[in-house]
JSON list of C-alpha atoms in Angstrom, two decimals:
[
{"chain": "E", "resi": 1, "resn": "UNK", "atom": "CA", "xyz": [82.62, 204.24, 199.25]},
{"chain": "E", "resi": 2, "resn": "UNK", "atom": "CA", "xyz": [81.92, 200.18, 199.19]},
{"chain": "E", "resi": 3, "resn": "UNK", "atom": "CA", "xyz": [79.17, 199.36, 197.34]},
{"chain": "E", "resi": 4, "resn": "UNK", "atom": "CA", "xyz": [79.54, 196.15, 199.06]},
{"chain": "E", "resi": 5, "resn": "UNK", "atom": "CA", "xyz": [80.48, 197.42, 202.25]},
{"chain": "E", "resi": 6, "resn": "UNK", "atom": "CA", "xyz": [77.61, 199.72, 202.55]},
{"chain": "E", "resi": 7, "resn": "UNK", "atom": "CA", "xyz": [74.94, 196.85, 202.61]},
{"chain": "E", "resi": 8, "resn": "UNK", "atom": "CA", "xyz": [73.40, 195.45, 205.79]},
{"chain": "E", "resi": 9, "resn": "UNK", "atom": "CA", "xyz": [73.25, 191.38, 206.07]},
{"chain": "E", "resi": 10, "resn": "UNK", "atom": "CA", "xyz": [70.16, 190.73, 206.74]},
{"chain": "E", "resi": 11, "resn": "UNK", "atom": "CA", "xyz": [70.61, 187.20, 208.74]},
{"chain": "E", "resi": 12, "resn": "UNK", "atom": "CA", "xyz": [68.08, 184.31, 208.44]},
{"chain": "E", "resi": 13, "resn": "UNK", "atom": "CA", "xyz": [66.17, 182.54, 211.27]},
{"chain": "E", "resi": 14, "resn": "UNK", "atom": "CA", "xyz": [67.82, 179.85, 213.06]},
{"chain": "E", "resi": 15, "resn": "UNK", "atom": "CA", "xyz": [71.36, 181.58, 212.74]},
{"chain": "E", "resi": 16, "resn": "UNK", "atom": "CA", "xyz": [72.60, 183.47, 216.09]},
{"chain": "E", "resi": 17, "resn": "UNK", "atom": "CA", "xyz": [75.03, 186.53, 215.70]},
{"chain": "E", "resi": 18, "resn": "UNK", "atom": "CA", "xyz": [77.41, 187.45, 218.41]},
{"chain": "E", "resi": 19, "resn": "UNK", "atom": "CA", "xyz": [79.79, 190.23, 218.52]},
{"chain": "E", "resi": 20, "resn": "UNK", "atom": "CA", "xyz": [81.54, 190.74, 221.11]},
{"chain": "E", "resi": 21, "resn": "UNK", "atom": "CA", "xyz": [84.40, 194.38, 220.43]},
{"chain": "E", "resi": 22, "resn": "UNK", "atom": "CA", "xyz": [85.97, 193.20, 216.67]},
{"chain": "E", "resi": 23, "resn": "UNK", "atom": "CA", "xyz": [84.94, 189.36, 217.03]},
{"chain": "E", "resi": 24, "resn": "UNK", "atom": "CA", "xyz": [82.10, 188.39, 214.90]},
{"chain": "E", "resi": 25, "resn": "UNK", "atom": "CA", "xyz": [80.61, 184.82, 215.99]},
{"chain": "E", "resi": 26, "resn": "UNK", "atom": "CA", "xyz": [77.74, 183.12, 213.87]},
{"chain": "E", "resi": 27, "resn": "UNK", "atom": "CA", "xyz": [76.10, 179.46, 214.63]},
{"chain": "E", "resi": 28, "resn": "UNK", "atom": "CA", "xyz": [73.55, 178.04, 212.90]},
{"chain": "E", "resi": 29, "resn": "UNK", "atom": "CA", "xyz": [72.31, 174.52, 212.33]},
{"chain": "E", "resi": 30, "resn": "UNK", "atom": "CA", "xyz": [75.10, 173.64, 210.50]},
{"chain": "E", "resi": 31, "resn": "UNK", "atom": "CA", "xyz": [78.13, 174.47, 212.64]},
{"chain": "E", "resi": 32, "resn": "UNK", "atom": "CA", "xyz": [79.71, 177.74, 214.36]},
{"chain": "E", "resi": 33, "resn": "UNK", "atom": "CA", "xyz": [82.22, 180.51, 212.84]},
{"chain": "E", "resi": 34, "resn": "UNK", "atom": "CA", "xyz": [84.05, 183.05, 213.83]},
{"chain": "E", "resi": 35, "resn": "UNK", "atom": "CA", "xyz": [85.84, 186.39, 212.24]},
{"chain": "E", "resi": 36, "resn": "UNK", "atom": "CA", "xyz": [88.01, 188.37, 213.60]},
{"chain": "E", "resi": 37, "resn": "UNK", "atom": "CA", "xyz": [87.39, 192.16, 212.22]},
{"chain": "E", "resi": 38, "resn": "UNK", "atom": "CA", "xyz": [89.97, 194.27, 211.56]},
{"chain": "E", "resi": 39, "resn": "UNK", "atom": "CA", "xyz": [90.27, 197.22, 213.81]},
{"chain": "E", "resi": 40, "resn": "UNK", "atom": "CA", "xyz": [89.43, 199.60, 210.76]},
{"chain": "E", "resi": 41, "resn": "UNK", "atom": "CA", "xyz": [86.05, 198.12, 210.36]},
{"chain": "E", "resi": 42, "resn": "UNK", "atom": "CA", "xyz": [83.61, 198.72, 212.61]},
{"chain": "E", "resi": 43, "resn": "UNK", "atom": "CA", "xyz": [80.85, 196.01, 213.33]},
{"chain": "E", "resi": 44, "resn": "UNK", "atom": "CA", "xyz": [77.11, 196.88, 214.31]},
{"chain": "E", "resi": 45, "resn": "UNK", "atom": "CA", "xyz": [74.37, 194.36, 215.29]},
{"chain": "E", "resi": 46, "resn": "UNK", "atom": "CA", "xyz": [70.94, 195.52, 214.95]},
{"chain": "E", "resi": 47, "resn": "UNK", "atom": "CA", "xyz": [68.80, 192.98, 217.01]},
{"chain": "E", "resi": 48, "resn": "UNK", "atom": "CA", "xyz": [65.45, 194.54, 216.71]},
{"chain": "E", "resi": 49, "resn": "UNK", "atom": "CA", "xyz": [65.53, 194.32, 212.51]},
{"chain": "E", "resi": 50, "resn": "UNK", "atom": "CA", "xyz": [68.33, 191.73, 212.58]},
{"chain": "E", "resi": 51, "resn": "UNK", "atom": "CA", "xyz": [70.88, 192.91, 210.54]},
{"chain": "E", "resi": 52, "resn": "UNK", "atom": "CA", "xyz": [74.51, 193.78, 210.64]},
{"chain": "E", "resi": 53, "resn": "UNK", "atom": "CA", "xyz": [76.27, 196.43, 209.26]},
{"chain": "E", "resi": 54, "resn": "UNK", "atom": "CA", "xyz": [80.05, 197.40, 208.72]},
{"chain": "E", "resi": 55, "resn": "UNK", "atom": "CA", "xyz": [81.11, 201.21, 208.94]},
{"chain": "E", "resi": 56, "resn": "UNK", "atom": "CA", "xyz": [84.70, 202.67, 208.30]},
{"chain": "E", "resi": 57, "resn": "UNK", "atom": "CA", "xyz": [85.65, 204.82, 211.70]},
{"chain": "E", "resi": 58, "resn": "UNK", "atom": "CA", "xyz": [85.10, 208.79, 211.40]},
{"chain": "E", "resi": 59, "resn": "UNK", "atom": "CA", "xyz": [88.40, 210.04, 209.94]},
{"chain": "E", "resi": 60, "resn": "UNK", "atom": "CA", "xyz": [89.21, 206.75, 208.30]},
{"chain": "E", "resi": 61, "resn": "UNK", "atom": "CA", "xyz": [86.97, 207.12, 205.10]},
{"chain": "E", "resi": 62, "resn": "UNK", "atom": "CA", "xyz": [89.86, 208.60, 202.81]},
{"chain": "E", "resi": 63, "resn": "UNK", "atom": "CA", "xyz": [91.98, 205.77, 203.93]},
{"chain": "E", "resi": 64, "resn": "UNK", "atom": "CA", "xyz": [92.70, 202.69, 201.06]},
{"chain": "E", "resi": 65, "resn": "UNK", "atom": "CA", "xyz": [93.28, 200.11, 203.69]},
{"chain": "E", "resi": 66, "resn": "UNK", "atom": "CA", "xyz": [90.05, 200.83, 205.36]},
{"chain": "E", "resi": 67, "resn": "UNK", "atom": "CA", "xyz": [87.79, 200.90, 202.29]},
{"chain": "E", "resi": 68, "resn": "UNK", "atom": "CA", "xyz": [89.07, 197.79, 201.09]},
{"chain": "E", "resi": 69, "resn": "UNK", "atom": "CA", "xyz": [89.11, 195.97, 204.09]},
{"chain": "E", "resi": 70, "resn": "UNK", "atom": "CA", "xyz": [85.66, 197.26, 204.27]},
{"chain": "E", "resi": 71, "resn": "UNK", "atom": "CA", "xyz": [84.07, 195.44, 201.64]},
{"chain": "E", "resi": 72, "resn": "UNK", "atom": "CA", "xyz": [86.14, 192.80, 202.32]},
{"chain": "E", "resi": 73, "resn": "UNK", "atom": "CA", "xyz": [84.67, 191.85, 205.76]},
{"chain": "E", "resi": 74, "resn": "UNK", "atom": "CA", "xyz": [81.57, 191.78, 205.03]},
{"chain": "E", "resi": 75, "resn": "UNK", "atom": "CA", "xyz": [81.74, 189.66, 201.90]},
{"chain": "E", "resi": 76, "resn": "UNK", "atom": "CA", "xyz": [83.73, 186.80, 204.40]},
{"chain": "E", "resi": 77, "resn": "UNK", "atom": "CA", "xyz": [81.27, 187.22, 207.75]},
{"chain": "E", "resi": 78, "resn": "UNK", "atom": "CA", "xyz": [78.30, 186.86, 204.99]},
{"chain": "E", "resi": 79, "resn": "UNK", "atom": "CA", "xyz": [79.75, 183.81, 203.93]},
{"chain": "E", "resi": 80, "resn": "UNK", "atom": "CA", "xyz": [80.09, 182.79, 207.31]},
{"chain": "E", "resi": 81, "resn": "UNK", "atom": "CA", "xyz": [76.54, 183.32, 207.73]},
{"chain": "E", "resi": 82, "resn": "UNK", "atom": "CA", "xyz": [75.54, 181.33, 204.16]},
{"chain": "E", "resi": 83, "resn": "UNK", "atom": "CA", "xyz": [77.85, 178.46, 205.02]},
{"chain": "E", "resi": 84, "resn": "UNK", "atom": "CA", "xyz": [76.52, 177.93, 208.91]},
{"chain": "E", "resi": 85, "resn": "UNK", "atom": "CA", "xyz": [73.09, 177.96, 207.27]},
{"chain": "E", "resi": 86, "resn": "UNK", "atom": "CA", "xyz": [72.82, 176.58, 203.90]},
{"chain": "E", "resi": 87, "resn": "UNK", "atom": "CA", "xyz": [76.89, 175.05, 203.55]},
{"chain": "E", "resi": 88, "resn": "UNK", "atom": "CA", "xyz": [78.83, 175.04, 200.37]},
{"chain": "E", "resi": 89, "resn": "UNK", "atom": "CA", "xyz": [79.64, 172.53, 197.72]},
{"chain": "E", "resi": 90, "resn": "UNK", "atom": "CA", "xyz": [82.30, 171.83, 195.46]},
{"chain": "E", "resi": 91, "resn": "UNK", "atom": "CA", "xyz": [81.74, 168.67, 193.43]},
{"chain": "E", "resi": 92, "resn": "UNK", "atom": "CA", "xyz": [84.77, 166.99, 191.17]},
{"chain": "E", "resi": 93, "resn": "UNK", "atom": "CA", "xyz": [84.84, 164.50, 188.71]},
{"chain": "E", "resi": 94, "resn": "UNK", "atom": "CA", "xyz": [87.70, 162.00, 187.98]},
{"chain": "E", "resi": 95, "resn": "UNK", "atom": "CA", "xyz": [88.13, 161.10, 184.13]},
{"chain": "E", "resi": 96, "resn": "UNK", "atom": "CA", "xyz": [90.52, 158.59, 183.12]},
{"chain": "E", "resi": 97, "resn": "UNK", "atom": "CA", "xyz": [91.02, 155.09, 182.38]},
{"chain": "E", "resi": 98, "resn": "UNK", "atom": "CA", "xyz": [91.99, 153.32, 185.95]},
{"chain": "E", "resi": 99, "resn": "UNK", "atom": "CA", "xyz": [91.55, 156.57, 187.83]},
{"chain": "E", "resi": 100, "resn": "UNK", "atom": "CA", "xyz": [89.34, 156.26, 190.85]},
{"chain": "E", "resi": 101, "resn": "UNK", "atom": "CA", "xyz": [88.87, 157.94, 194.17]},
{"chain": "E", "resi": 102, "resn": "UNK", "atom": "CA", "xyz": [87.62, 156.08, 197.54]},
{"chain": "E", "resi": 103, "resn": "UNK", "atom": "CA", "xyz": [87.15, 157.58, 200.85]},
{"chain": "E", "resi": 104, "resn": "UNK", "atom": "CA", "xyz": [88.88, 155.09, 203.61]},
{"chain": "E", "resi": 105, "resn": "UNK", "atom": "CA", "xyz": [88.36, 156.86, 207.00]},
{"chain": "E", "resi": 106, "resn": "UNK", "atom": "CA", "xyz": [89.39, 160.44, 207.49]},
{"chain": "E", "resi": 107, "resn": "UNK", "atom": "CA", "xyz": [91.46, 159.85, 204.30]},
{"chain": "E", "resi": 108, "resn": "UNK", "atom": "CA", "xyz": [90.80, 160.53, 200.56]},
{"chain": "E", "resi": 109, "resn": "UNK", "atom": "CA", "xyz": [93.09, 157.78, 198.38]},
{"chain": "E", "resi": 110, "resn": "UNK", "atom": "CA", "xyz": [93.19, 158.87, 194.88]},
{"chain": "E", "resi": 111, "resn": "UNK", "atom": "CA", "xyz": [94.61, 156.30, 191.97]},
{"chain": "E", "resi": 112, "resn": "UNK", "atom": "CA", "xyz": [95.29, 158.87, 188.94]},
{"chain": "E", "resi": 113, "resn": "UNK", "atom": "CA", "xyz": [98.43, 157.16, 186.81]},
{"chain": "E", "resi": 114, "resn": "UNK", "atom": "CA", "xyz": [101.20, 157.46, 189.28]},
{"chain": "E", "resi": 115, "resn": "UNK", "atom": "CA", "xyz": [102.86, 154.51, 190.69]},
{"chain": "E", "resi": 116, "resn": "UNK", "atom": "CA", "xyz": [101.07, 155.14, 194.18]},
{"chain": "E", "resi": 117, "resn": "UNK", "atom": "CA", "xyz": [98.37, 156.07, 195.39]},
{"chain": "E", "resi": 118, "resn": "UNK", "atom": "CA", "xyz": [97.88, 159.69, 196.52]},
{"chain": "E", "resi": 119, "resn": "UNK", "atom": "CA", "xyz": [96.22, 160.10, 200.11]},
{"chain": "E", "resi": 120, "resn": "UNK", "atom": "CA", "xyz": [94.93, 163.75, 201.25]},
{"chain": "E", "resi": 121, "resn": "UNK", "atom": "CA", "xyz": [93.68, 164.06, 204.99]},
{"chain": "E", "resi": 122, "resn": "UNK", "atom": "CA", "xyz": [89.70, 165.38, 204.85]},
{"chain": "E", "resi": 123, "resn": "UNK", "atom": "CA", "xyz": [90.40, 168.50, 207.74]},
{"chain": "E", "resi": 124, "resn": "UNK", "atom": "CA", "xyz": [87.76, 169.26, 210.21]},
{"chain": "E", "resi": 125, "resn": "UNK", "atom": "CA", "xyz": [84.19, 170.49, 209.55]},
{"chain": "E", "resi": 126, "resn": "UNK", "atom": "CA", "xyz": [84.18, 169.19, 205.91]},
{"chain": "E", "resi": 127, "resn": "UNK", "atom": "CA", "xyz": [82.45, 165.87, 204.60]},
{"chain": "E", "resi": 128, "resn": "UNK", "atom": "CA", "xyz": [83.40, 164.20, 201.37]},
{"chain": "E", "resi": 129, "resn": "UNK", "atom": "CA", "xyz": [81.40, 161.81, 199.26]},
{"chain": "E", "resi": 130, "resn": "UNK", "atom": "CA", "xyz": [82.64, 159.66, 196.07]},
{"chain": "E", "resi": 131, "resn": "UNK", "atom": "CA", "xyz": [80.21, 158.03, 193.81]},
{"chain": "E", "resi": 132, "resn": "UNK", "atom": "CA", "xyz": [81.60, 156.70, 191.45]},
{"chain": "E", "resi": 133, "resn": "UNK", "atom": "CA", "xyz": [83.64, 159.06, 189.33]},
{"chain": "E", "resi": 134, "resn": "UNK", "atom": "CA", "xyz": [82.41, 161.99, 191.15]},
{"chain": "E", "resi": 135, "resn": "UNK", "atom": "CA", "xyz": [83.93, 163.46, 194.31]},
{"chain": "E", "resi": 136, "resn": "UNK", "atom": "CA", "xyz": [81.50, 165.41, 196.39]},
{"chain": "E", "resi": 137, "resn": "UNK", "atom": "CA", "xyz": [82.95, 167.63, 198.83]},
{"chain": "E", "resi": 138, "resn": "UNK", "atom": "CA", "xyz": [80.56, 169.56, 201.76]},
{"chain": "E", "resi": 139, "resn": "UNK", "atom": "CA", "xyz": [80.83, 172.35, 204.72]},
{"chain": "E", "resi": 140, "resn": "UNK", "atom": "CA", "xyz": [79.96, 174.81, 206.30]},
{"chain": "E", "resi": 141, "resn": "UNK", "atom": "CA", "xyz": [83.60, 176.85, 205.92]},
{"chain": "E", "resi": 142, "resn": "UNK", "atom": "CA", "xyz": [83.69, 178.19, 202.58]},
{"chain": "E", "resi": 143, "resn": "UNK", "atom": "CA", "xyz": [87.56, 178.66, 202.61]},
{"chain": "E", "resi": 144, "resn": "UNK", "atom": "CA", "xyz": [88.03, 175.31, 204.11]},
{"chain": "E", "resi": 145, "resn": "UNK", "atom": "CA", "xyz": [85.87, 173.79, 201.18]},
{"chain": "E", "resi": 146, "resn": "UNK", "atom": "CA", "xyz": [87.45, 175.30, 198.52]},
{"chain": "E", "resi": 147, "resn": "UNK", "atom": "CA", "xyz": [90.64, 175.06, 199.70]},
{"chain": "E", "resi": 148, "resn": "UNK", "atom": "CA", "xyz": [90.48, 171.29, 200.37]},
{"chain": "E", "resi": 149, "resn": "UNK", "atom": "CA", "xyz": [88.66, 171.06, 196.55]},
{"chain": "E", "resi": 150, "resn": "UNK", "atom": "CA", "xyz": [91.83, 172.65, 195.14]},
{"chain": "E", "resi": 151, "resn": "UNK", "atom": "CA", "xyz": [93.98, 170.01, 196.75]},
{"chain": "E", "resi": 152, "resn": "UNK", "atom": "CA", "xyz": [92.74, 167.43, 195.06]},
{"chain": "E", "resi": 153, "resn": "UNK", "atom": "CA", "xyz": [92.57, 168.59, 191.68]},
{"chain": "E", "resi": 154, "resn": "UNK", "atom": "CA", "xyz": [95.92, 170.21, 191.98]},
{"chain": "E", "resi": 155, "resn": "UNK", "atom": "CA", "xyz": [97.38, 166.32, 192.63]},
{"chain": "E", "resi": 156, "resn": "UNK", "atom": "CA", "xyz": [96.41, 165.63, 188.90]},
{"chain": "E", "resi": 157, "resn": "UNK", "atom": "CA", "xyz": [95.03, 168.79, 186.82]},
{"chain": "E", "resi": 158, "resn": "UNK", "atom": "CA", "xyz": [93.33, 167.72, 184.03]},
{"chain": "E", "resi": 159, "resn": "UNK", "atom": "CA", "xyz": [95.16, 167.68, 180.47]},
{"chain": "E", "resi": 160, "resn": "UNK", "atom": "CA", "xyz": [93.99, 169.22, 177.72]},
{"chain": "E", "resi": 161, "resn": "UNK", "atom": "CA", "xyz": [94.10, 166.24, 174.87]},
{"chain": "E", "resi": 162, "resn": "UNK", "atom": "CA", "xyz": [92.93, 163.83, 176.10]},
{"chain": "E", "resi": 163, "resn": "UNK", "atom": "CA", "xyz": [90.98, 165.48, 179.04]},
{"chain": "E", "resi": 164, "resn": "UNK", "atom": "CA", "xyz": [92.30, 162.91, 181.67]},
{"chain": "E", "resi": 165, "resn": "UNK", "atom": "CA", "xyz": [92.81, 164.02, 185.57]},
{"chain": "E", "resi": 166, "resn": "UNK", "atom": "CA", "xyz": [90.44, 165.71, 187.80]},
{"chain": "E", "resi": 167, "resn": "UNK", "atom": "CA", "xyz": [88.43, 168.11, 187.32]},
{"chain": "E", "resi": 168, "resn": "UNK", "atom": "CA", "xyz": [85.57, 170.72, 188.79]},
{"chain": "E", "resi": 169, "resn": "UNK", "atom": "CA", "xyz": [81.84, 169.54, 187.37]},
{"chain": "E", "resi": 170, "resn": "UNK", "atom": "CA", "xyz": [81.22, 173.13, 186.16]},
{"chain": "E", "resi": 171, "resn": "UNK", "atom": "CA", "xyz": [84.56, 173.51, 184.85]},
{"chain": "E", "resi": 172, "resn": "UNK", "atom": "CA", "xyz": [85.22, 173.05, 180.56]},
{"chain": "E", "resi": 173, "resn": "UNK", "atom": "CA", "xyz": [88.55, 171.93, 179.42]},
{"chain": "E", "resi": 174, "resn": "UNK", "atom": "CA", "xyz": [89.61, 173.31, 176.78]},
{"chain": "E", "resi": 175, "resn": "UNK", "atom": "CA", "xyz": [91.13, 170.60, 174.16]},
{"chain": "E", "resi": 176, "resn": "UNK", "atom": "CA", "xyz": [93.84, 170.45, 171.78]},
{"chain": "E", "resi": 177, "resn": "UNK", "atom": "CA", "xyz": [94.13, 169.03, 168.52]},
{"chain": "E", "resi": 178, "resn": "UNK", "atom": "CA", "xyz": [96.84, 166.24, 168.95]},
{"chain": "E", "resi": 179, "resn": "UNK", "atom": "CA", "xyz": [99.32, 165.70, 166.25]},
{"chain": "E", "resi": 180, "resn": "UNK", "atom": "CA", "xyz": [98.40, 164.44, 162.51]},
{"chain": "E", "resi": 181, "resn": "UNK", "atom": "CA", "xyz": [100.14, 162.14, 160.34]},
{"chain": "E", "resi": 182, "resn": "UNK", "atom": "CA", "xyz": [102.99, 163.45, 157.73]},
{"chain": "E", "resi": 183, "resn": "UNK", "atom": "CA", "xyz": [101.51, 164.12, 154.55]}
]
């Protein structure tokens, strides 16, 4: 059994749930999802106490697939359901002497030591913010956040002796001792 699977959402006010055979549609005040559930998963909607709750098909409890799909979907449809009310964050700084990071239209241009500049197309549904050193990127979509956060630190990771590059704000570098002189 899921531990995870097992548990109802519990959805907040403001956010709408639709389900409509294996798709799973949310809107809220910040934007609309959807999820498409995989045929082992069933999906319930229970309007009068507004929850919704996954179940594994009679027969199909003994099955791997369907447990851990299971879990699975309801961990990404309550994100759905966090990120169309509350949204997600990821915020990045940018530590280095020269690097900086400007947002000219639908573009991020990041100057972090190579001979160009780096530019990285913001996709839909996800606003980003620099002040100064700091990169500040927003949405509803969870994987859309975090996979356009990734981007940009993967263009320079930061190094570990001097700590220069980008880097998450809740992330620690760990640093290396450089080399000493001869004896």
């Amino acid at each position: 059994m899921s531990r995870i699977g097992k548990k109802p959402i519990s959805v907040p006010k403001g956010v709408t749930i639709g389900v409509d055979g294996q798709t799973v549609r949310v809107e809220g005040p910040k934007g609309s999802l959807s999820h498409e559930v995989h045929p082992l998963v069933s999906v319930a909607w229970d309007e009068g106490e507004k929850t919704l709750s996954f179940v594994v098909p009679e027969g199909k409890e003994g099955d791997r697939e369907a447990k851990s799909l299971w879990g699975t979907t309801r961990s990404i449809v309550e994100n759905n359901i966090v990120g169309v009310s509350q949204g997600y964050t990821k915020v990045l700084e940018v530590q280095g002497v020269g690097y900086t990071a400007t947002v000219e239209g639908n573009r991020l241009k990041l100057v972090v030591g190579f001979a160009n500049p780096i530019f990285k197309n913001i996709p839909q549904g996800v606003d980003v913010k620099v002040e100064k050193q700091t990169v500040t990127v927003t949405g509803f979509d969870k994987q859309a956040v975090g996979q356009f956060a990734a981007e940009v630190r993967a263009t320079r990771k930061p190094e570990p002796y001097n700590g220069k590059g980008i880097k998450y704000a809740d992330e620690t570098i760990i640093r290396k001792e450089g080399k000493t002189a001869g004896a």
